Short mmCIF file of C-alpha atoms and ligand atoms in Angstrom, two decimals:
data_model
loop_
_atom_site.label_atom_id
_atom_site.label_comp_id
_atom_site.label_asym_id
_atom_site.label_seq_id
_atom_site.Cartn_x
_atom_site.Cartn_y
_atom_site.Cartn_z
CA MET A 544 20.47 -19.75 5.00
CA LYS A 545 20.05 -16.04 5.97
CA VAL A 546 19.63 -13.34 3.63
CA THR A 547 22.34 -11.06 4.40
CA GLU A 548 24.22 -14.24 3.74
CA HIS A 549 23.27 -14.88 0.37
CA ILE A 550 24.11 -11.59 -0.69
CA GLU A 551 27.83 -11.43 1.50
CA LYS A 552 28.22 -15.15 -1.08
CA SER A 553 27.22 -13.69 -4.62
CA LYS A 554 30.21 -11.59 -4.81
CA GLY A 555 28.05 -8.61 -6.14
CA LYS A 556 26.17 -10.32 -8.34
CA THR A 557 22.75 -9.88 -8.72
CA GLN A 558 20.03 -12.63 -7.92
CA PHE A 559 16.81 -13.19 -8.89
CA SER A 560 13.80 -13.74 -5.58
CA PHE A 561 10.06 -13.24 -5.81
CA GLU A 562 7.16 -13.57 -3.52
CA ILE A 563 4.26 -15.42 -3.51
CA LEU A 564 0.85 -15.17 -2.39
CA PRO A 565 -1.04 -18.45 -0.16
CA PRO A 566 -3.79 -19.30 -2.48
CA LEU A 567 -7.28 -18.62 -1.31
CA LYS A 568 -8.46 -21.08 1.35
CA GLY A 569 -9.90 -24.78 -1.11
CA GLN A 570 -6.81 -24.60 -3.30
CA ASN A 571 -4.20 -27.25 -2.55
CA ILE A 572 -0.31 -27.21 -2.20
CA ASP A 573 0.13 -27.74 -6.20
CA SER A 574 -1.43 -24.42 -6.97
CA ILE A 575 1.71 -23.11 -5.22
CA PHE A 576 3.72 -24.94 -6.93
CA ASN A 577 2.58 -24.78 -10.71
CA ASN A 578 3.73 -21.10 -9.99
CA ILE A 579 6.99 -21.96 -8.79
CA ASP A 580 7.92 -24.59 -10.93
CA PRO A 581 8.47 -22.79 -13.88
CA LEU A 582 11.34 -20.04 -11.96
CA MET A 583 13.25 -22.26 -10.94
CA GLU A 584 15.73 -22.07 -13.21
CA PHE A 585 16.65 -18.94 -12.04
CA ASN A 586 18.40 -19.97 -8.60
CA PRO A 587 15.89 -18.06 -6.31
CA PRO A 588 18.04 -18.24 -3.06
CA PHE A 589 15.27 -17.80 -1.20
CA ILE A 590 10.95 -17.24 -1.40
CA ASP A 591 8.58 -14.67 0.32
CA VAL A 592 5.30 -15.84 1.52
CA THR A 593 2.76 -13.04 2.59
CA TYR A 594 1.03 -13.54 5.76
CA HIS A 595 -2.66 -12.35 4.86
CA ARG A 596 -4.95 -11.82 8.11
CA GLU A 597 -8.70 -12.56 9.32
CA GLU A 598 -11.11 -10.44 7.50
CA TYR A 599 -14.65 -10.07 8.89
CA VAL A 600 -17.51 -10.16 6.91
CA TYR A 601 -21.25 -9.70 7.12
CA LYS A 602 -23.61 -12.60 6.28
CA GLU A 603 -27.46 -12.58 6.51
CA GLN A 604 -29.03 -14.63 8.53
CA GLU A 605 -32.65 -15.82 7.92
CA ASN A 606 -34.08 -13.53 10.00
CA GLY A 607 -32.79 -10.57 7.89
CA LEU A 608 -30.05 -9.58 10.48
CA LEU A 609 -26.58 -9.81 9.58
CA GLN A 610 -24.01 -11.82 10.95
CA LYS A 611 -20.35 -10.71 11.80
CA LYS A 612 -17.79 -13.69 10.37
CA ILE A 613 -14.25 -13.94 11.06
CA VAL A 614 -12.27 -15.27 7.84
CA LYS A 615 -9.07 -16.35 6.95
CA LYS A 616 -9.13 -16.16 2.86
CA ARG A 617 -5.19 -16.98 2.41
CA PRO A 618 -4.65 -18.99 5.50
CA GLY A 619 -1.98 -21.40 4.72
CA THR A 620 1.92 -19.18 5.47
CA VAL A 621 3.67 -21.48 7.74
CA GLY A 622 2.87 -24.75 5.88
CA ILE A 623 3.73 -23.42 2.07
CA CYS A 624 7.26 -21.84 3.81
CA ALA A 625 7.75 -25.74 4.90
CA ALA A 626 6.61 -27.16 1.46
CA ILE A 627 9.10 -25.05 -0.01
CA GLN A 628 12.31 -25.85 2.21
CA ASN A 629 11.29 -29.85 1.87
CA LYS A 630 10.76 -29.79 -2.53
CA TYR A 631 13.07 -26.41 -3.85
CA LYS A 632 15.67 -26.95 -0.98
CA VAL A 633 15.71 -22.66 -0.71
CA ASP A 634 14.94 -20.75 1.80
CA ALA A 635 11.70 -19.85 2.88
CA ILE A 636 10.60 -16.34 3.86
CA PRO A 637 7.35 -16.12 5.89
CA HIS A 638 6.14 -12.52 6.65
CA VAL A 639 5.25 -12.11 10.25
CA LEU A 640 2.65 -9.24 10.84
CA CYS A 641 1.69 -7.38 14.19
CA GLY A 642 -1.87 -7.22 13.01
CA GLY A 643 -4.31 -9.69 14.63
CA PHE A 644 -1.22 -10.95 16.82
CA SER A 645 -0.78 -10.66 20.48
CA LYS A 646 2.90 -11.31 21.66
CA GLU A 647 2.10 -14.54 22.81
CA ASP A 648 1.08 -15.47 18.84
CA THR A 649 3.85 -14.00 18.18
CA GLU A 650 6.69 -16.34 20.23
CA ASN A 651 4.76 -19.14 19.71
CA PHE A 652 4.32 -18.13 15.81
CA LEU A 653 8.27 -17.86 15.78
CA ILE A 654 8.78 -21.13 18.05
CA ASP A 655 6.81 -23.03 15.21
CA LEU A 656 9.44 -21.19 12.27
CA ASP A 657 12.44 -21.94 14.10
CA PHE A 658 11.38 -25.35 14.45
CA LEU A 659 10.73 -25.55 11.11
CA GLY A 660 14.02 -24.46 10.18
CA ILE A 661 13.07 -20.91 8.88
CA ASP A 662 16.56 -18.29 9.00
CA ASN A 663 14.96 -15.22 7.90
CA VAL A 664 11.52 -13.66 8.63
CA MET A 665 9.89 -10.45 6.92
CA ALA A 666 8.86 -7.98 10.06
CA LEU A 667 5.74 -5.93 8.84
CA ARG A 668 2.87 -4.38 10.57
CA GLY A 669 0.07 -5.11 8.19
CA ASP A 670 -2.82 -3.06 7.41
CA ALA A 671 -5.92 -2.00 9.11
CA VAL A 672 -8.73 -4.58 8.62
CA LYS A 673 -10.76 -3.81 5.77
CA SER A 674 -13.73 -2.61 7.81
CA GLU A 675 -11.85 0.06 9.94
CA ILE A 676 -9.84 2.98 8.57
CA TYR A 677 -6.85 2.78 11.02
CA PHE A 678 -4.69 -0.22 12.05
CA LYS A 679 -5.98 -1.33 15.55
CA PRO A 680 -3.28 -3.41 17.40
CA GLU A 681 -4.51 -6.53 19.20
CA GLU A 682 -4.38 -6.10 22.99
CA ASP A 683 -1.26 -7.09 23.91
CA GLY A 684 0.22 -6.80 20.40
CA HIS A 685 2.51 -4.51 18.49
CA ASN A 686 1.59 -0.75 17.41
CA TYR A 687 4.99 -0.62 15.06
CA ALA A 688 6.68 -3.41 12.86
CA SER A 689 9.71 -1.91 14.90
CA ASP A 690 8.28 -3.28 18.12
CA LEU A 691 7.91 -6.73 16.77
CA VAL A 692 11.68 -6.35 15.37
CA SER A 693 12.93 -5.94 19.13
CA GLN A 694 10.44 -8.81 19.96
CA ILE A 695 12.02 -10.94 17.10
CA GLU A 696 15.61 -9.85 18.03
CA ASN A 697 14.91 -10.30 21.95
CA LEU A 698 14.35 -14.09 20.81
CA ASN A 699 17.29 -14.39 19.30
CA GLN A 700 18.75 -13.51 22.71
CA GLY A 701 17.02 -15.71 24.09
CA ASN A 702 14.79 -13.77 25.84
CA TYR A 703 11.34 -15.11 26.44
CA LEU A 704 8.04 -13.25 27.14
CA ASP A 705 8.52 -15.40 30.79
CA GLU A 706 11.16 -13.94 32.30
CA ASP A 707 10.91 -17.21 34.55
CA LEU A 708 11.75 -19.57 31.81
CA ALA A 709 15.37 -20.83 32.77
CA ASN A 710 17.87 -22.07 29.99
CA THR A 711 16.77 -21.02 27.02
CA SER A 712 17.80 -21.67 23.92
CA THR A 713 18.29 -18.65 21.24
CA THR A 714 16.71 -18.03 17.44
CA ASN A 715 18.77 -16.74 14.74
CA PHE A 716 16.51 -14.97 12.78
CA CYS A 717 17.10 -12.50 10.18
CA ILE A 718 14.67 -10.03 10.05
CA GLY A 719 13.65 -7.64 6.83
CA VAL A 720 11.49 -5.02 7.20
CA ALA A 721 9.07 -2.76 4.53
CA GLY A 722 10.75 0.11 3.40
CA TYR A 723 8.93 2.68 1.06
CA PRO A 724 10.56 4.72 -1.83
CA GLU A 725 7.89 7.10 -2.06
CA LYS A 726 6.72 6.72 1.45
CA HIS A 727 3.91 4.62 3.41
CA MET A 728 1.16 5.89 2.92
CA GLU A 729 0.09 6.95 6.32
CA ALA A 730 3.02 9.01 6.57
CA PRO A 731 2.96 12.63 6.71
CA SER A 732 6.73 13.04 5.22
CA LEU A 733 9.25 10.37 3.81
CA GLU A 734 11.48 11.99 5.96
CA SER A 735 9.74 11.04 9.11
CA ASP A 736 9.25 7.09 7.42
CA VAL A 737 12.77 7.09 7.01
CA TYR A 738 13.49 7.85 10.61
CA PHE A 739 11.25 5.67 11.57
CA LEU A 740 12.64 2.80 9.56
CA LYS A 741 16.14 4.06 10.79
CA LYS A 742 14.16 2.59 14.00
CA LYS A 743 13.65 -0.81 12.95
CA ILE A 744 17.55 -1.18 12.19
CA ASN A 745 18.28 -0.34 15.09
CA LYS A 746 16.27 -2.56 17.26
CA GLY A 747 17.69 -5.24 15.03
CA ALA A 748 16.35 -5.75 10.96
CA ASP A 749 18.88 -6.72 9.27
CA TYR A 750 18.21 -5.57 5.49
CA ILE A 751 14.95 -4.00 3.66
CA VAL A 752 12.98 -4.77 0.79
CA THR A 753 11.26 -1.72 -1.04
CA GLN A 754 7.38 -1.21 -2.03
CA MET A 755 6.43 -1.72 -5.44
CA PHE A 756 7.82 1.34 -7.50
CA PHE A 757 8.09 2.16 -11.26
CA ASP A 758 10.41 5.31 -11.54
CA ASN A 759 13.84 3.76 -10.97
CA GLN A 760 14.66 7.36 -9.95
CA LYS A 761 12.60 7.28 -6.88
CA TYR A 762 14.25 4.06 -5.31
CA PHE A 763 18.04 5.57 -6.07
CA GLU A 764 16.89 8.98 -4.38
CA PHE A 765 15.78 6.59 -1.51
CA VAL A 766 18.94 4.54 -1.24
CA ASP A 767 20.84 8.08 -0.82
CA LYS A 768 18.27 9.15 1.77
CA CYS A 769 18.50 6.41 3.75
CA ARG A 770 22.62 6.23 3.52
CA LYS A 771 22.79 9.93 4.21
CA GLU A 772 20.72 8.85 7.33
CA GLY A 773 23.25 6.09 8.33
CA ILE A 774 21.31 3.43 7.27
CA THR A 775 23.49 0.65 5.80
CA ALA A 776 21.47 -2.52 5.62
CA PRO A 777 21.11 -4.10 2.44
CA ILE A 778 17.79 -2.47 0.53
CA ILE A 779 16.42 -4.87 -2.01
CA PRO A 780 14.34 -2.83 -4.88
CA GLY A 781 10.92 -4.96 -5.42
CA LEU A 782 9.13 -4.96 -8.28
CA LYS A 783 5.89 -5.49 -10.01
CA PRO A 784 4.67 -5.55 -13.66
CA ILE A 785 1.79 -4.03 -14.30
CA SER A 786 -1.10 -6.34 -16.16
CA THR A 787 -3.78 -5.14 -16.42
CA LYS A 788 -5.55 -1.82 -17.30
CA LYS A 789 -7.42 -2.17 -13.81
CA GLN A 790 -4.15 -1.52 -12.41
CA LEU A 791 -3.97 1.65 -13.14
CA ASN A 792 -6.09 2.91 -10.81
CA LEU A 793 -5.78 0.03 -8.25
CA ILE A 794 -1.95 0.81 -7.95
CA PRO A 795 -1.70 4.00 -6.89
CA HIS A 796 -5.18 4.00 -4.92
CA ARG A 797 -3.90 0.84 -2.84
CA PHE A 798 -0.09 1.67 -2.25
CA LYS A 799 0.28 4.96 -3.29
CA VAL A 800 2.63 4.81 -5.52
CA ASP A 801 3.70 7.03 -8.64
CA LEU A 802 3.18 5.46 -12.19
CA PRO A 803 5.03 7.50 -14.87
CA ASP A 804 3.24 9.62 -17.09
CA ASP A 805 5.09 7.31 -20.70
CA LEU A 806 3.68 3.83 -18.39
CA VAL A 807 0.47 4.59 -18.12
CA MET A 808 -0.21 6.72 -21.36
CA ALA A 809 1.27 3.40 -23.30
CA VAL A 810 -1.23 1.32 -20.80
CA VAL A 811 -4.13 3.92 -21.88
CA LYS A 812 -3.41 3.48 -25.61
CA ALA A 813 -3.52 -0.64 -25.39
CA LYS A 814 -5.61 -2.02 -27.02
CA ASP A 815 -6.54 -5.20 -24.48
CA ASN A 816 -4.61 -6.60 -21.50
CA LYS A 817 -2.68 -8.97 -23.70
CA ALA A 818 -1.27 -5.44 -25.47
CA VAL A 819 -0.76 -4.12 -21.55
CA ARG A 820 1.04 -7.46 -20.00
CA GLN A 821 3.50 -6.73 -22.68
CA ILE A 822 4.02 -3.24 -22.06
CA GLY A 823 4.12 -4.43 -18.33
CA ILE A 824 6.71 -7.25 -19.43
CA GLU A 825 9.14 -4.48 -21.06
CA TRP A 826 8.84 -1.82 -18.62
CA CYS A 827 9.60 -4.35 -15.88
CA ILE A 828 12.92 -5.64 -18.19
CA ALA A 829 14.19 -1.41 -18.60
CA GLN A 830 13.87 -1.34 -14.41
CA SER A 831 15.60 -4.53 -13.77
CA LYS A 832 18.50 -3.65 -16.34
CA GLU A 833 19.07 -0.27 -14.81
CA LEU A 834 18.86 -1.22 -11.59
CA ILE A 835 21.20 -4.21 -12.12
CA LYS A 836 23.89 -1.59 -13.73
CA LYS A 837 24.13 -0.03 -10.40
CA GLY A 838 24.23 -2.56 -8.35
CA VAL A 839 21.67 -4.15 -6.58
CA PRO A 840 22.08 -7.26 -4.80
CA PHE A 841 18.47 -8.99 -5.64
CA LEU A 842 15.57 -7.85 -7.84
CA HIS A 843 12.67 -9.02 -5.85
CA TYR A 844 9.63 -9.84 -8.06
CA TYR A 845 5.82 -9.24 -6.63
CA SER A 846 4.36 -12.26 -8.37
CA MET A 847 0.84 -12.28 -7.09
CA GLY A 848 0.72 -15.91 -7.26
CA LYS A 849 0.65 -15.86 -11.26
CA SER A 850 4.51 -16.63 -12.49
CA ASP A 851 3.90 -16.28 -16.10
CA ASN A 852 5.28 -12.37 -16.37
CA ILE A 853 8.00 -12.47 -14.18
CA LYS A 854 9.21 -15.75 -16.10
CA SER A 855 9.38 -13.70 -19.37
CA ILE A 856 11.55 -11.00 -17.62
CA ALA A 857 13.83 -13.39 -15.80
CA LYS A 858 14.28 -14.59 -18.99
CA GLU A 859 15.69 -11.41 -20.29
CA ILE A 860 17.95 -10.75 -16.84
CA PHE A 861 19.25 -13.71 -15.49
P1 FAD B 1575 5.88 -0.21 9.98
O1 FAD B 1575 7.22 0.16 9.69
O2 FAD B 1575 5.15 0.10 11.44
O3 FAD B 1575 4.98 2.02 9.67
C1 FAD B 1575 3.80 1.42 9.64
C2 FAD B 1575 3.89 3.86 9.51
O4 FAD B 1575 3.57 3.85 10.90
C3 FAD B 1575 4.68 4.39 8.76
O5 FAD B 1575 3.95 5.62 8.31
C4 FAD B 1575 5.46 4.81 9.62
O6 FAD B 1575 6.23 5.72 9.20
C5 FAD B 1575 5.17 4.36 11.43
N1 FAD B 1575 5.47 4.78 11.94
C6 FAD B 1575 6.45 3.64 12.50
N2 FAD B 1575 7.13 3.56 13.84
C7 FAD B 1575 6.60 4.35 14.55
C8 FAD B 1575 6.14 5.34 15.42
N3 FAD B 1575 7.20 4.71 16.20
N4 FAD B 1575 5.50 6.63 16.01
C9 FAD B 1575 4.64 7.11 14.98
N5 FAD B 1575 4.88 6.67 13.83
C10 FAD B 1575 5.83 5.36 13.15
N6 FAD B 1575 1.08 -6.72 4.47
C11 FAD B 1575 0.44 -7.97 4.58
O7 FAD B 1575 -0.65 -7.79 5.68
N7 FAD B 1575 1.06 -9.05 4.28
C12 FAD B 1575 1.95 -9.04 3.87
O8 FAD B 1575 2.41 -10.31 3.84
C13 FAD B 1575 2.25 -8.14 3.49
N8 FAD B 1575 3.92 -7.95 3.27
C14 FAD B 1575 4.90 -6.84 2.90
C15 FAD B 1575 6.18 -7.10 2.00
C16 FAD B 1575 6.36 -5.63 1.37
C17 FAD B 1575 8.10 -5.88 1.11
C18 FAD B 1575 6.07 -4.11 2.06
C19 FAD B 1575 6.74 -3.30 1.18
C20 FAD B 1575 4.78 -4.52 2.23
C21 FAD B 1575 3.75 -5.41 2.84
N9 FAD B 1575 3.25 -5.77 3.27
C22 FAD B 1575 2.30 -6.77 3.93
C23 FAD B 1575 2.24 -4.65 3.86
C24 FAD B 1575 2.90 -3.67 5.14
O9 FAD B 1575 1.72 -4.68 5.59
C25 FAD B 1575 1.91 -2.15 4.93
O10 FAD B 1575 2.38 -1.57 4.09
C26 FAD B 1575 1.66 -1.53 5.85
O11 FAD B 1575 0.62 -0.57 6.44
C27 FAD B 1575 2.99 -1.21 7.18
O12 FAD B 1575 3.75 -2.05 7.72
P2 FAD B 1575 5.05 -1.77 8.11
O13 FAD B 1575 5.91 -3.17 8.17
O14 FAD B 1575 5.81 -1.06 6.81
O15 FAD B 1575 5.09 -0.45 9.20
#
């Protein structure tokens, strides 16, 4: 079922959903199931599965020279989606990236998803590979998520890359895209970022999931701004509980989001990571309660592959 249909069906009640990461190469599917199992009692209508593009690693050879190797540390997004739909009978939402994909690769990827009965996809540009500063598309790949949305929407109309294909069938993907309450890190202003977000919606995206934020006011202002710009699609808040002291530096650096002073100082003064974890859970519960009061359609939690703290939050909320 489509995310937009889940929202309609719930008649205004906030629902629970979460995102998982494929495990590191070498682990089996049980490592995923072990983290999903404890969260199923909160009835998530869908589970997102992130996509991780290849990385370049340099391995020293016997002659001392470095050999560049391309590795994919977290493969398996499509297989995990199939396994989730099969085992839990809930919608699995694969993330689909521009990065690392030509248009042809994308089309074939989408065909696989369609054959598997996947109804939703999250269309994203992806970040630059770790060894590069700026995002570079593949030759004949997409530069921006809005172009990827167009390709998915074309397939929904039965328009494949090969215009000579006759009697093509249509796909029926519901398309999610990313939104950034504190603006995307490369965007020169929130204004321009929302302008391009609207472009993704105009090209066929159906709903928005936000980057994590720790101050609900940022989300409320973002929603107001989007509505003023004529974006009417549902805007699902993405939440992540802090769980380690290290994240105080890592989150602003990696995601360019602000952490409120009260949260920062509580974490700074915490005696160990067990205490930080509890602070993160309580902060996230308070955020969740306020967001529910405002009638958000979903609370979408970034589990980062660990279910225990999300479970502690969901127990208080759902
Ligand atoms: P875009 O919408 O293409 O925007 C990228 C930047 O370009 C923005 O600054 C935007 O303002 C600007 N822009 C857009 N269109 C134009 C234009 N036409 N001209 C000029 N500028 C333009 N990454 C992964 O690798 N795997 C994942 O699974 C994943 N899941 C995510 C899930 C969510 C909910 C979110 C919020 C992010 C996720 N990301 C993931 C990270 C995401 O890939 C990065 O944030 C990436 O840098 C931007 O992706 P986007 O889809 O928002 O890009």
